Coordinates of C-alpha atoms in Angstrom, one line a residue:
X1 CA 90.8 241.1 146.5
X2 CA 93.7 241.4 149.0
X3 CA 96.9 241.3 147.6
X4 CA 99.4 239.5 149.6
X5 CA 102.6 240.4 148.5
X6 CA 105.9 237.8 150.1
X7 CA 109.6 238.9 150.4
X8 CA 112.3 236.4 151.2
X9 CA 116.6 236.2 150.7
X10 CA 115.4 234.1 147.8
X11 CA 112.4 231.4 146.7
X12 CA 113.4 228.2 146.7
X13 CA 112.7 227.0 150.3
X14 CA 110.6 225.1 152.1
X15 CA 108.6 227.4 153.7
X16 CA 108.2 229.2 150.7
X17 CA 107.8 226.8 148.3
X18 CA 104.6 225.5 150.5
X19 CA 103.1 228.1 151.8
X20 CA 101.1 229.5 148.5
X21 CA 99.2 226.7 148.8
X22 CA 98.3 226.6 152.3
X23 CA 97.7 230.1 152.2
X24 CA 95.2 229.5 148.9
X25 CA 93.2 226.4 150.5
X26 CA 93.1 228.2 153.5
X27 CA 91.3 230.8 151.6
X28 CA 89.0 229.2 149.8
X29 CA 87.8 227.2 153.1
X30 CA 87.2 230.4 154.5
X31 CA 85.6 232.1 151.7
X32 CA 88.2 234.9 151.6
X33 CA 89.2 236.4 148.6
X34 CA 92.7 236.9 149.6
X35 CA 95.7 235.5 147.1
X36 CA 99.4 235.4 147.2
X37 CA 100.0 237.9 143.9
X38 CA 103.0 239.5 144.7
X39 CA 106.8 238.3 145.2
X40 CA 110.2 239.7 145.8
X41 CA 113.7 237.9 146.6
X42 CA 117.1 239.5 146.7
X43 CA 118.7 236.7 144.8
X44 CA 118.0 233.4 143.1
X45 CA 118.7 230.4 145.4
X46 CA 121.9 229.0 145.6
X47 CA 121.8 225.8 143.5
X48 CA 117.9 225.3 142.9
X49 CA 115.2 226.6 140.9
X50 CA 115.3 230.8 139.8
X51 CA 113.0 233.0 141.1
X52 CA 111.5 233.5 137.6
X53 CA 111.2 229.3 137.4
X54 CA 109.8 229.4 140.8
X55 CA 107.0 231.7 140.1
X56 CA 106.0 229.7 136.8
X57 CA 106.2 227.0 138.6
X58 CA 103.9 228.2 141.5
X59 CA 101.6 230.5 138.9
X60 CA 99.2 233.1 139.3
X61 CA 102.2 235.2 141.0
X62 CA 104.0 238.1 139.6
X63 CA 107.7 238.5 140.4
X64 CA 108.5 242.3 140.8
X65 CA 111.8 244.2 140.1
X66 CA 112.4 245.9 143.6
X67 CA 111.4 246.0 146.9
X68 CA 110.3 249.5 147.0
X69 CA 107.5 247.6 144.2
X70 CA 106.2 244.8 146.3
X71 CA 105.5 247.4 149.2
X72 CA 103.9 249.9 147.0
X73 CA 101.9 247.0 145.1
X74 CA 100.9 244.8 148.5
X75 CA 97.7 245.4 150.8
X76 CA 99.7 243.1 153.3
X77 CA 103.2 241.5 153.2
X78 CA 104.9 237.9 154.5
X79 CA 108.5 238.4 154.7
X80 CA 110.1 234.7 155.3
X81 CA 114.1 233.8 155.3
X82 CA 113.0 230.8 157.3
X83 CA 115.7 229.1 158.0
X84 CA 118.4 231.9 158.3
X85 CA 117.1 234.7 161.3
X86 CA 120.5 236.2 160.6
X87 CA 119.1 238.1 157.7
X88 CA 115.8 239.2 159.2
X89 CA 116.6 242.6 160.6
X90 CA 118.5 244.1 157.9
X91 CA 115.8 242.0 155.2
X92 CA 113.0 243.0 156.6
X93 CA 113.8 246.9 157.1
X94 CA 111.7 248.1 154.8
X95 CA 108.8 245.8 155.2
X96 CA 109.1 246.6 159.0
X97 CA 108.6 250.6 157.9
X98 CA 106.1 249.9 155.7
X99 CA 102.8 251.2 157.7
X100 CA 101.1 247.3 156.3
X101 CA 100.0 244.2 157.7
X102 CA 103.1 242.1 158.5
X103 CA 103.9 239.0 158.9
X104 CA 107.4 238.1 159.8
X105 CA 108.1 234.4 160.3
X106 CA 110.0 232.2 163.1
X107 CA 112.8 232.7 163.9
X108 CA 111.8 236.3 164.7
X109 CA 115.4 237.7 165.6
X110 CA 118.3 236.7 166.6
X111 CA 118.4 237.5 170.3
X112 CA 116.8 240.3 172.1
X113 CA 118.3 243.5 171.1
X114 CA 117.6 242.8 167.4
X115 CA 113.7 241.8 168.3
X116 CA 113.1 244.9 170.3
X117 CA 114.9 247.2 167.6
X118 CA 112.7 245.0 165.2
X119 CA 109.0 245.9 166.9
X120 CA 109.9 249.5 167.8
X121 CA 110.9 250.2 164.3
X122 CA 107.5 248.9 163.5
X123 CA 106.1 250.4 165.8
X124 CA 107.5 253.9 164.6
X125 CA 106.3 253.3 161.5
X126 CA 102.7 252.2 162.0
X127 CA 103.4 248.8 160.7
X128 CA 101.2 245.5 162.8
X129 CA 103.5 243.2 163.4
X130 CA 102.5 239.4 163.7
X131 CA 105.3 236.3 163.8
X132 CA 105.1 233.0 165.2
X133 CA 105.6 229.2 163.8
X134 CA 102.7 227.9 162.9
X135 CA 103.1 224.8 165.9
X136 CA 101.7 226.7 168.0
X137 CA 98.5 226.6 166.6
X138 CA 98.0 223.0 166.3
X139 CA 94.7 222.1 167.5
X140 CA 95.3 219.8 170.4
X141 CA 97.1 222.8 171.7
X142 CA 94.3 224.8 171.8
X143 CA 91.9 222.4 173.1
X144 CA 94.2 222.4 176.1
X145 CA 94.3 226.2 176.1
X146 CA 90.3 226.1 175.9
X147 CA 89.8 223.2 178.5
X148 CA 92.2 225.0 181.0
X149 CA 90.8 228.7 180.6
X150 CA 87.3 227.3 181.3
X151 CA 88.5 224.9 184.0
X152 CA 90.5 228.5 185.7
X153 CA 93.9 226.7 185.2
X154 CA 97.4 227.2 184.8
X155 CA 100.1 224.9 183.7
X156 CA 102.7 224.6 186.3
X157 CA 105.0 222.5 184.5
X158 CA 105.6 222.0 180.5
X159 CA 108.3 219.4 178.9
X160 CA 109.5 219.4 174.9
X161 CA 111.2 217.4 172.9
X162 CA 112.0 218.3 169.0
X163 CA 115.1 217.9 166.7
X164 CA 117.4 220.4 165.2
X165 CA 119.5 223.0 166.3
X166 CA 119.1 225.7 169.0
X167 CA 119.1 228.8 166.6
X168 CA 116.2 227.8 164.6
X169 CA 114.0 225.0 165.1
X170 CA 113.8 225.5 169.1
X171 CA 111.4 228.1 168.2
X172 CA 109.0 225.7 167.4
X173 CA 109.1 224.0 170.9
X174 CA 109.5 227.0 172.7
X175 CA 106.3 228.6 171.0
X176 CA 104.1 225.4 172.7
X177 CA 106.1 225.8 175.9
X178 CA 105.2 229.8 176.5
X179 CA 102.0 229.4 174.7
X180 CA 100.5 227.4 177.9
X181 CA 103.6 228.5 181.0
X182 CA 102.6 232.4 179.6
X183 CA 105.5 234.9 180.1
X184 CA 108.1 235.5 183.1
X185 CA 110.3 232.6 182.9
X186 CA 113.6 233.6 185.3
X187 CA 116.8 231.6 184.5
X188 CA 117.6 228.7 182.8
X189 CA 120.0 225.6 183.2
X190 CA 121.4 223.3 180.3
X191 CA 122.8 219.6 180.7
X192 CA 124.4 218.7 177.5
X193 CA 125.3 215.1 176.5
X194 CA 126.8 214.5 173.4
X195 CA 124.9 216.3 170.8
X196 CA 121.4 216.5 173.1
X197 CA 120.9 219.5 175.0
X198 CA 118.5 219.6 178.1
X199 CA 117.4 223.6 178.9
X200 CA 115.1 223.6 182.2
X201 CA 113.5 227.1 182.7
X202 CA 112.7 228.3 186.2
X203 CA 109.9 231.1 187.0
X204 CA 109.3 233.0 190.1
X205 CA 106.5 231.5 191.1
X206 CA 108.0 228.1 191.4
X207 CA 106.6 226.8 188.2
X208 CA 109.4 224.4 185.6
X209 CA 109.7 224.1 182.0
X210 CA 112.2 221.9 180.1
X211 CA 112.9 221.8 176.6
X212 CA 115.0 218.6 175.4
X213 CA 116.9 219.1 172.0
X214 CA 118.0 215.8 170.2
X215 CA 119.2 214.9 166.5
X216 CA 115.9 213.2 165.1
X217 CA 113.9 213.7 168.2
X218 CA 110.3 214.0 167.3
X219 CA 108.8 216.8 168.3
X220 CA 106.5 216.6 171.4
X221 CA 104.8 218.4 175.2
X222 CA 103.8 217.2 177.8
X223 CA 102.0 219.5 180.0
X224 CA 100.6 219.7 183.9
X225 CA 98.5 222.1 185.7
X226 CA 98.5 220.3 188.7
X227 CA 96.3 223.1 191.7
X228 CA 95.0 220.2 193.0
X229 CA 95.5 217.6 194.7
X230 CA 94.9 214.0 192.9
X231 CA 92.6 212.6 195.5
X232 CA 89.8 215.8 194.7
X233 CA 87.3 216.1 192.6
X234 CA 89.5 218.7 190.6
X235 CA 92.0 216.3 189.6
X236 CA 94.7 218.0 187.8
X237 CA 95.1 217.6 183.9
X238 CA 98.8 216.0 183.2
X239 CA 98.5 215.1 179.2
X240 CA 100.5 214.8 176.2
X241 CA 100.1 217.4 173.4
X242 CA 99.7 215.7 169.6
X243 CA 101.5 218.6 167.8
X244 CA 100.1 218.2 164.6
X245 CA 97.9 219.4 161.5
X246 CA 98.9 223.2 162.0
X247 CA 99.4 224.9 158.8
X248 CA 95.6 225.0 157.9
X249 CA 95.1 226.4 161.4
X250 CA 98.2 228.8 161.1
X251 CA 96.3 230.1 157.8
X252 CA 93.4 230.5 158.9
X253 CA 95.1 232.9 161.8
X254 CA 97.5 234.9 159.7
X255 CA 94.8 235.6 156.8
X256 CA 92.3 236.4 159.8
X257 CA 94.7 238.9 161.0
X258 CA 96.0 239.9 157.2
X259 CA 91.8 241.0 156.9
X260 CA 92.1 243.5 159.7
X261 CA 92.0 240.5 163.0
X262 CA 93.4 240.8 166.5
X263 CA 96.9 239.6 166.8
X264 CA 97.4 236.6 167.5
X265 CA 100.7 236.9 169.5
X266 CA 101.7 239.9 171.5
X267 CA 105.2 241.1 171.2
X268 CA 105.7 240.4 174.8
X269 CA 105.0 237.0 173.7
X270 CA 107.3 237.3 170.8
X271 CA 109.5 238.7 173.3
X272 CA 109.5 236.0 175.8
X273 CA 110.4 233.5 173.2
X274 CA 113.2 235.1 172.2
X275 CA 114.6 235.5 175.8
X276 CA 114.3 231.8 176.6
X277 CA 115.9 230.7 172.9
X278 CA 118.8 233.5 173.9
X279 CA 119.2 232.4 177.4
X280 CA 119.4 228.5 176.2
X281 CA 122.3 229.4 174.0
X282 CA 124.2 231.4 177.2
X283 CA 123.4 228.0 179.2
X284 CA 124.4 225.8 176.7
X285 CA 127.9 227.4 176.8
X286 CA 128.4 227.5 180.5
X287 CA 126.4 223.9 181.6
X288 CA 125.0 223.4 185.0
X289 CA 124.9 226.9 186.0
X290 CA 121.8 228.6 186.3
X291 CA 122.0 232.0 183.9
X292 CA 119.6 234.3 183.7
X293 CA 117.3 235.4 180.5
X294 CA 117.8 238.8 179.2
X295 CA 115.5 241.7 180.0
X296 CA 112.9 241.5 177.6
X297 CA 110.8 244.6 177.9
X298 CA 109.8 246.5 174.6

């Protein structure tokens, strides 16, 4: 069996509370045998359930001591911290250098420094390095993907909307947005009204993306990859993306990848992201002047 071993700051989350379960039906619709056994967390979260009460709760997983154990113990490891990316690069040190399967999730880092310190210390230490929200595996975004690569298109244009904050759940739009614009995005400008920011990314080759950030927004793209003109037979394709029903697909990807798979996202990918959640912050700070993304070579 593979022995999938998770680390996070502590349990009791959403992301962790949910995704044994995912990661079990996901394996047992593809006929792996692959199970979440092993668990580590620094600390017991602050005003909910132990880590010892998590894990009877969940079942079949055995909390270990140290974190020096779960590596030792783990064919591959998930190292979470969801919702706090502050964490991720001191947290995830030894997981980073531990020569295993890894999968880190969203946010990734911070900003870029910490993301490239991030994959080259992986990289030092042998360790495949996979991270990513699982939205941008939902599977109307990959029909689009499919219908454009067989079509020889490329989106010129991409618009989000989603809720949240620009730390954290951005990432999650901005995973849809490069996973269809692709990498090279230039500079970015943000309009800010109230508490809804509006980010529009520029590329080189004259190509737009916007990413609109509201309280209680739901989350949504709309995407065009218009190289032809409307009155030819190769009529653009201007549709709305349903961004839904992409855990089991997410699953399927990371235990894929956990059993020896491609990765699924590049660091330059990974990379990319990063830049354009970095460079929304520095526009977001200084509105209606274009700033532009960090350097975001590995």
């Amino acid at each position: 069996m593979l022995k999938i071993g998770l680390i996070d700051l502590y349990l009791d989350n959403w992301h962790t509370n949910y995704y044994p379960g995912f990661l079990r039906d996901a394996a047992r619709e593809m006929n792996m045998d692959a199970d979440l056994v092993y668990v580590y967390a620094e600390k017991d979260a602050p005003g909910g359930m132990t880590n010892r009460e998590w894990c009877d709760r969940i079942g079949g997983v055995t909390l270990l001591p140290t974190y020096d154990d779960i590596i030792r113990e783990s064919d591959v490891l998930m190292f979470m911290c969801a919702d706090d990316v502050f964490p991720h690069e001191k947290l995830a040190r030894k997981a980073l250098m531990s020569g295993k399967r890894l999968y880190c999730d969203k946010t990734f880092a911070p900003d870029v420094a910490s993301a490239r310190r991030m994959f080259r210390l992986a990289k030092e230490f042998g360790t495949t390095l996979f991270t990513s929200s699982a939205m941008r595996f939902c599977p109307d975004l990959t029909k689009y993907k499919n219908d454009a690569a067989s079509s020889g298109k490329q989106a010129t244009f991409a618009a989000s909307t989603g809720p949240g904050e620009i730390r954290n759940y951005s990432v999650h739009q901005l995973e849809m947005v490069q996973r269809v614009m692709g990498c090279g995005a230039a500079d970015c400008m943000a309009f800010v009204s109230h508490d809804s920011k509006t980010v529009v990314y520029r590329y080189p080759d004259g190509r737009r993306a916007t990413m609109v950030q509201s309280p209680n927004a739901f989350f949504s793209l709309v995407v065009s990859d218009d190289y032809a003109h409307w009155d030819t037979p190769n009529r653009p394709t201007n549709r709305g993306i349903e961004p839904t029903d992409y855990y089991m697909p997410f699953m399927h990807e990371l235990l894929t990848f956990f059993a020896g798979g491609a990765l699924p996202v590049q660091p330059a990918d990974t990379m990319e992201i990063i830049a354009m959640q970095e460079g929304a912050r520095m526009a977001i700070a200084d509105p209606e002047t274009w700033v532009q993304l960090p350097e975001r070579s590995l």
